JSON list of C-alpha atoms in Angstrom, two decimals:
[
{"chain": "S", "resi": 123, "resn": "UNK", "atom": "CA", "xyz": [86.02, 121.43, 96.05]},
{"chain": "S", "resi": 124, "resn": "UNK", "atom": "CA", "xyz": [87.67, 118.18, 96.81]},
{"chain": "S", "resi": 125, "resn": "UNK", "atom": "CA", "xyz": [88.26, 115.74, 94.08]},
{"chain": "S", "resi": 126, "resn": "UNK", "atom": "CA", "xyz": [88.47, 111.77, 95.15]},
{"chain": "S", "resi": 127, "resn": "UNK", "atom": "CA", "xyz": [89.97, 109.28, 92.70]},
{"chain": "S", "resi": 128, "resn": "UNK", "atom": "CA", "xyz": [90.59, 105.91, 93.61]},
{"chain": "S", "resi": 129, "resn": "UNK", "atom": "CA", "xyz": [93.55, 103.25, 92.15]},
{"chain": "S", "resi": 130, "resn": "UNK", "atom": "CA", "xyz": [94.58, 99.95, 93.11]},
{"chain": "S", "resi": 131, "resn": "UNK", "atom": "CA", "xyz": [91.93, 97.27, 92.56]},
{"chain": "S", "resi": 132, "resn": "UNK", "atom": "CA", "xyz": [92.35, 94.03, 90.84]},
{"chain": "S", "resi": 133, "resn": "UNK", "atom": "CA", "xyz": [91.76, 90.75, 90.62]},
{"chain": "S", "resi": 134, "resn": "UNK", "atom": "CA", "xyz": [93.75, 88.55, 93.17]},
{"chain": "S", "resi": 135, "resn": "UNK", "atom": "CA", "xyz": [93.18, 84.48, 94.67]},
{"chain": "S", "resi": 136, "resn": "UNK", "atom": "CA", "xyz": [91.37, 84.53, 98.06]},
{"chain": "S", "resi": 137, "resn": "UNK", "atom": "CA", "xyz": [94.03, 84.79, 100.74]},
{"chain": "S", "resi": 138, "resn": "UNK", "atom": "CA", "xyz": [95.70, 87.25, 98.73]},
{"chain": "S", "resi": 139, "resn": "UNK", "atom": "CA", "xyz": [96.21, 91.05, 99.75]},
{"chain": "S", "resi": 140, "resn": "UNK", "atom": "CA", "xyz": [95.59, 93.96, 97.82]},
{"chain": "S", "resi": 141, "resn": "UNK", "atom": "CA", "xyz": [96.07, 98.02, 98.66]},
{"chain": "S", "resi": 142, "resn": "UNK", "atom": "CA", "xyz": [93.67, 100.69, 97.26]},
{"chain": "S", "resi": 143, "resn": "UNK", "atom": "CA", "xyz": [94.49, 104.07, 97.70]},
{"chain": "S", "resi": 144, "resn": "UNK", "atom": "CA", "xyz": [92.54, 107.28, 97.22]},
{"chain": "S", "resi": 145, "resn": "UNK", "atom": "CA", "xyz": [94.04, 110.57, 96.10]},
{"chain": "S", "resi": 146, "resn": "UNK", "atom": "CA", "xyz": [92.31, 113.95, 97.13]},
{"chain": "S", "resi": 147, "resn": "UNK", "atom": "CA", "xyz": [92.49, 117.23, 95.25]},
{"chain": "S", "resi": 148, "resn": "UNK", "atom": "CA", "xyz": [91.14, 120.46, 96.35]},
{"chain": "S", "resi": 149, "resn": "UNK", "atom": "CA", "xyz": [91.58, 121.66, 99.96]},
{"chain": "S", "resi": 150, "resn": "UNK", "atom": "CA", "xyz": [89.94, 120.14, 102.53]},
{"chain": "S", "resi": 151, "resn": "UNK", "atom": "CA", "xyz": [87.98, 123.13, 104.77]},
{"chain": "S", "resi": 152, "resn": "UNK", "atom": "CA", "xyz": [86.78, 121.95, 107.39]},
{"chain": "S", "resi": 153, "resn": "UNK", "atom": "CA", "xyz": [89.70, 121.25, 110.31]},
{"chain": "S", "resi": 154, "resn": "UNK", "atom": "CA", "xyz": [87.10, 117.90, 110.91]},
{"chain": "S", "resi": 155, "resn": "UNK", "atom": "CA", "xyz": [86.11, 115.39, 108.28]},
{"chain": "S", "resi": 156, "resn": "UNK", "atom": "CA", "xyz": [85.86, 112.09, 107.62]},
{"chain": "S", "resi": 157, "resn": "UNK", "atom": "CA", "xyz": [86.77, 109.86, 104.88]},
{"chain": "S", "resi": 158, "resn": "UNK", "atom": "CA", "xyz": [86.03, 106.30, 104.30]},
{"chain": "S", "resi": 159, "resn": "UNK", "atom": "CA", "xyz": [85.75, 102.87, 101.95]},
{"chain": "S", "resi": 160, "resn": "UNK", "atom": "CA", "xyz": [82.57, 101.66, 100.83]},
{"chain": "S", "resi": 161, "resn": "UNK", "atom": "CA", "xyz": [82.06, 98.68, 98.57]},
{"chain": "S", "resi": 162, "resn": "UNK", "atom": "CA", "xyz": [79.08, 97.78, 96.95]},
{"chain": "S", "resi": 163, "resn": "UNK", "atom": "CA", "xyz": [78.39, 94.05, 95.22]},
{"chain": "S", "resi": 164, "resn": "UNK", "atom": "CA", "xyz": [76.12, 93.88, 92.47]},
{"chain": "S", "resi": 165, "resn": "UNK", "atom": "CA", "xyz": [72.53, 93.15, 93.32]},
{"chain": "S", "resi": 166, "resn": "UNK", "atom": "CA", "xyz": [73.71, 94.76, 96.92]},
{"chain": "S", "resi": 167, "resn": "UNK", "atom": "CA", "xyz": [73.26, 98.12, 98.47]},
{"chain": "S", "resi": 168, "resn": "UNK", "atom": "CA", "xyz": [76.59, 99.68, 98.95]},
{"chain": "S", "resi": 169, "resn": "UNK", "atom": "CA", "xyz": [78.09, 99.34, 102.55]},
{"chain": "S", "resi": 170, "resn": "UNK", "atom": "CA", "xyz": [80.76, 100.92, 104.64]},
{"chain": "S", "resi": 171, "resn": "UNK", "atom": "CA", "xyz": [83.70, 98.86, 105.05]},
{"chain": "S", "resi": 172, "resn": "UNK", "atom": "CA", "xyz": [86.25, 101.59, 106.81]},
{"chain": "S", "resi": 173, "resn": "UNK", "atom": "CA", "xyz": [86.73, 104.80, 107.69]},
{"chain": "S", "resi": 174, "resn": "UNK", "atom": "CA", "xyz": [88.95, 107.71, 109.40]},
{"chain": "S", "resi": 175, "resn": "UNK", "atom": "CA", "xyz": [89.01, 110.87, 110.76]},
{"chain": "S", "resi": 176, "resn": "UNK", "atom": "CA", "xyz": [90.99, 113.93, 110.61]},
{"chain": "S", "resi": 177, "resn": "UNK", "atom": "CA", "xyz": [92.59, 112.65, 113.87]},
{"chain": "S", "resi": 178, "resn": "UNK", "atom": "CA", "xyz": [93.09, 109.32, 112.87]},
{"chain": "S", "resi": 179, "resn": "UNK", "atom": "CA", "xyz": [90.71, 107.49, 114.89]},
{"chain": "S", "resi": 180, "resn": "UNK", "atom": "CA", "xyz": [89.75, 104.23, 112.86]},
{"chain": "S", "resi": 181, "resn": "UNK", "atom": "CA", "xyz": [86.15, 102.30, 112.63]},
{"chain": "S", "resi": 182, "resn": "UNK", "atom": "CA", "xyz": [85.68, 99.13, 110.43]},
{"chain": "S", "resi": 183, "resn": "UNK", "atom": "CA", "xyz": [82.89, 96.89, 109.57]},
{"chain": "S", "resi": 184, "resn": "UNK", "atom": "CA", "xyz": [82.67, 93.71, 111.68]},
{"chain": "S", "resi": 185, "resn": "UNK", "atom": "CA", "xyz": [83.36, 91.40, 108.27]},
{"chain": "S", "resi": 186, "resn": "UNK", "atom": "CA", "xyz": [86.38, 93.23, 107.75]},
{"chain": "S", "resi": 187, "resn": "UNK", "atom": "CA", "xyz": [88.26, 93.73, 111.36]},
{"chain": "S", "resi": 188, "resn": "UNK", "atom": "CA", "xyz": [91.72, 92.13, 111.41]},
{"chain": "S", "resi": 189, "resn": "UNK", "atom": "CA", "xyz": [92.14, 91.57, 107.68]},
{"chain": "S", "resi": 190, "resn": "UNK", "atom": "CA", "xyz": [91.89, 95.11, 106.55]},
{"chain": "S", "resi": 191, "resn": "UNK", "atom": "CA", "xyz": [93.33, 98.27, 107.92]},
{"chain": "S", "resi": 192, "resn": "UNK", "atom": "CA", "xyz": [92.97, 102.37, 106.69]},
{"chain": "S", "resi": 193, "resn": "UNK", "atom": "CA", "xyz": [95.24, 104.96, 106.90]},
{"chain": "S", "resi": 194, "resn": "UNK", "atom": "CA", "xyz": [96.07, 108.35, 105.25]},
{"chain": "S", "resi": 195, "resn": "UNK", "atom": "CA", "xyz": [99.01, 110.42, 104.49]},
{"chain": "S", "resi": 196, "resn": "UNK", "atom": "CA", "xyz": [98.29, 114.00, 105.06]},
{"chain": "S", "resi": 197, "resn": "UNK", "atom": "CA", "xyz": [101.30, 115.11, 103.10]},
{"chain": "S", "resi": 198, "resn": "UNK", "atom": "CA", "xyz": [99.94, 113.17, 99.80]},
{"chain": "S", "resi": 199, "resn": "UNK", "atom": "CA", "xyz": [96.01, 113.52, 100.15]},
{"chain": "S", "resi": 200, "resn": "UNK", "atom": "CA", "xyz": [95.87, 109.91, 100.33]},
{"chain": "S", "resi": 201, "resn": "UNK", "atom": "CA", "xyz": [93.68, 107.68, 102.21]},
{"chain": "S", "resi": 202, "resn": "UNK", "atom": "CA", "xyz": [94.99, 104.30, 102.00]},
{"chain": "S", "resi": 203, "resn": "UNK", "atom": "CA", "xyz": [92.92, 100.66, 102.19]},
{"chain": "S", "resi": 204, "resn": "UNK", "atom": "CA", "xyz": [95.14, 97.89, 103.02]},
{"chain": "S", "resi": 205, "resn": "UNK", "atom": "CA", "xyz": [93.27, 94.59, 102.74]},
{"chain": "S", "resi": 206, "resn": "UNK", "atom": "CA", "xyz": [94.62, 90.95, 103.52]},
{"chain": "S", "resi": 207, "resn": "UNK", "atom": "CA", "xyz": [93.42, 87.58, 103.70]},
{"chain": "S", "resi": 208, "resn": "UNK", "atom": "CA", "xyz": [90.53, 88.67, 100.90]},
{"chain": "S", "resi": 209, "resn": "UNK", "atom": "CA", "xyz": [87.60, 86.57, 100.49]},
{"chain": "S", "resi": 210, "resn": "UNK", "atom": "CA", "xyz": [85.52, 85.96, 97.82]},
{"chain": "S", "resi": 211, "resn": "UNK", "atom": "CA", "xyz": [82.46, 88.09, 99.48]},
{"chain": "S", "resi": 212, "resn": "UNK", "atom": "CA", "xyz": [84.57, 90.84, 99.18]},
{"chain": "S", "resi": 213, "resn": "UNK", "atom": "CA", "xyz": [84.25, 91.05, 95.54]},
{"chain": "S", "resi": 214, "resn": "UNK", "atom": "CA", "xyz": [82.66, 94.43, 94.37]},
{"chain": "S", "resi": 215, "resn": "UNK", "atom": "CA", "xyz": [83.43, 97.54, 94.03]},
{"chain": "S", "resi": 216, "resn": "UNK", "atom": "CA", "xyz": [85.14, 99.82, 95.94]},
{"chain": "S", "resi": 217, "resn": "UNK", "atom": "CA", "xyz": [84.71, 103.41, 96.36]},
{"chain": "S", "resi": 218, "resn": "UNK", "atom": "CA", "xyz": [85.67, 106.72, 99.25]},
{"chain": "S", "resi": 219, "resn": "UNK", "atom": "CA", "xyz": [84.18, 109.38, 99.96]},
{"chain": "S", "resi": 220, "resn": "UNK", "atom": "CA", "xyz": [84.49, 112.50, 102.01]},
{"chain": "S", "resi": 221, "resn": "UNK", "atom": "CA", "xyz": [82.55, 114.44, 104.10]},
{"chain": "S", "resi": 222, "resn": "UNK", "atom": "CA", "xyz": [84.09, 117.71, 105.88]},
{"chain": "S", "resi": 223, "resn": "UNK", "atom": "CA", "xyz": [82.13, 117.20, 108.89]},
{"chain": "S", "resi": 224, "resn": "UNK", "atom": "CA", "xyz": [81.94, 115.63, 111.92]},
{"chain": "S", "resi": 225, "resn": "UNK", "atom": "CA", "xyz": [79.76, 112.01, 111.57]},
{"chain": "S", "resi": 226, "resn": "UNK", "atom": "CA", "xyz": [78.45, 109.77, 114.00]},
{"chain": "S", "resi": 227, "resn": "UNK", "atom": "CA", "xyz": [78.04, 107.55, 111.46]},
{"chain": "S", "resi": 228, "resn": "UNK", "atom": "CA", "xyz": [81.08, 107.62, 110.24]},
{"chain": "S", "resi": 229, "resn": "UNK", "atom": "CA", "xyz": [80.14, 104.24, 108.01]},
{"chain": "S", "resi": 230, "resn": "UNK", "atom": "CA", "xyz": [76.84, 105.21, 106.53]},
{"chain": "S", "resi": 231, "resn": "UNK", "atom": "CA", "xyz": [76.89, 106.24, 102.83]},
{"chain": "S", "resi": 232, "resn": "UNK", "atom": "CA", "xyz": [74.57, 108.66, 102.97]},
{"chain": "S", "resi": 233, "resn": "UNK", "atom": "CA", "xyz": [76.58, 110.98, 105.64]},
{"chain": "S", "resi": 234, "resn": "UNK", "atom": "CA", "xyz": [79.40, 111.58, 102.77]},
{"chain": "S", "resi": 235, "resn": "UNK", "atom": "CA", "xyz": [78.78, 113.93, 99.59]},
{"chain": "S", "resi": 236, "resn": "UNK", "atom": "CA", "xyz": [81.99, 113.29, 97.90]},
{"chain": "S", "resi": 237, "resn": "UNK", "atom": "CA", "xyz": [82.53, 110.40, 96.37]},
{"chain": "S", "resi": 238, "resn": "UNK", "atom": "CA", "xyz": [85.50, 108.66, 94.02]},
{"chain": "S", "resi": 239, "resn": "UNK", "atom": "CA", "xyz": [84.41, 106.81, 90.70]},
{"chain": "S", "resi": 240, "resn": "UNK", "atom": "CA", "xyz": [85.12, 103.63, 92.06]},
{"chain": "S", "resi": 241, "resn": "UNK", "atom": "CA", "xyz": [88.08, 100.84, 92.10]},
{"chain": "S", "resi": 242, "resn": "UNK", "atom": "CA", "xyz": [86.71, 97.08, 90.96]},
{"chain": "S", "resi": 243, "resn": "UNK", "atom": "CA", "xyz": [88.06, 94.12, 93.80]},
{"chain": "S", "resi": 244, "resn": "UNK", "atom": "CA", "xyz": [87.40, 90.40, 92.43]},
{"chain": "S", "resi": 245, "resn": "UNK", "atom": "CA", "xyz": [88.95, 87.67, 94.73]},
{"chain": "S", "resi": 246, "resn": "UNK", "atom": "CA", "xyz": [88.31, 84.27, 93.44]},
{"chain": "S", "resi": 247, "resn": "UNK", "atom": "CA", "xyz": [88.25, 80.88, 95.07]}
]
């Protein structure tokens, strides 16, 4: 059973950067998975913002390309969310999830069933 727990957020000025990171515990299974960042704003449904496979191949949502990059350290279960430049609209909160399983929609919530509790991002103007 993997285990996701997320750390990092915070409150930071718009411009500013921030990193989240994501710790797994269990073993991961399946040779091919997916994990990813999802965010989801009050009022809003929640919406993929990045994501990566067990390869390493990298997709991001078009209001986040350029200003925020994932990655993941295989030796410390940890998937990584390094975001610059933040803008207000990316105030919510942040979650990732895994699923052990190849996706072809690898930033649709619903294809992941494991999910961390959830880092808050506020980025005032």
């Amino acid at each position: 059973q993997v285990q996701l727990v997320e750390s990092g957020g915070g409150s930071v000025q718009a411009g500013g950067s921030l990193r989240l990171s994501c710790t797994a515990s269990g073993y991961i299974y399946s040779s091919s998975y997916w994990m990813g960042w999802f965010r989801q704003a009050p009022g809003k449904e929640r919406e993929g913002v990045a994501a990566i496979d067990s390869d390493g191949s990298t997709t991001y949502a078009d209001s986040v390309k350029g200003r925020f990059t994932t990655s993941k350290d295989n030796a410390k279960n940890t998937l990584y969310l390094q975001m610059n430049s933040l803008k207000p609209e990316d105030t919510a909160m942040y979650y990732c999830a895994a699923v052990l399983a190849r996706t072809a929609a690898p930033l649709r919530a619903h294809e992941y069933n494991r999910w961390g509790q959830g880092t808050q991002v506020t980025v005032s103007s």
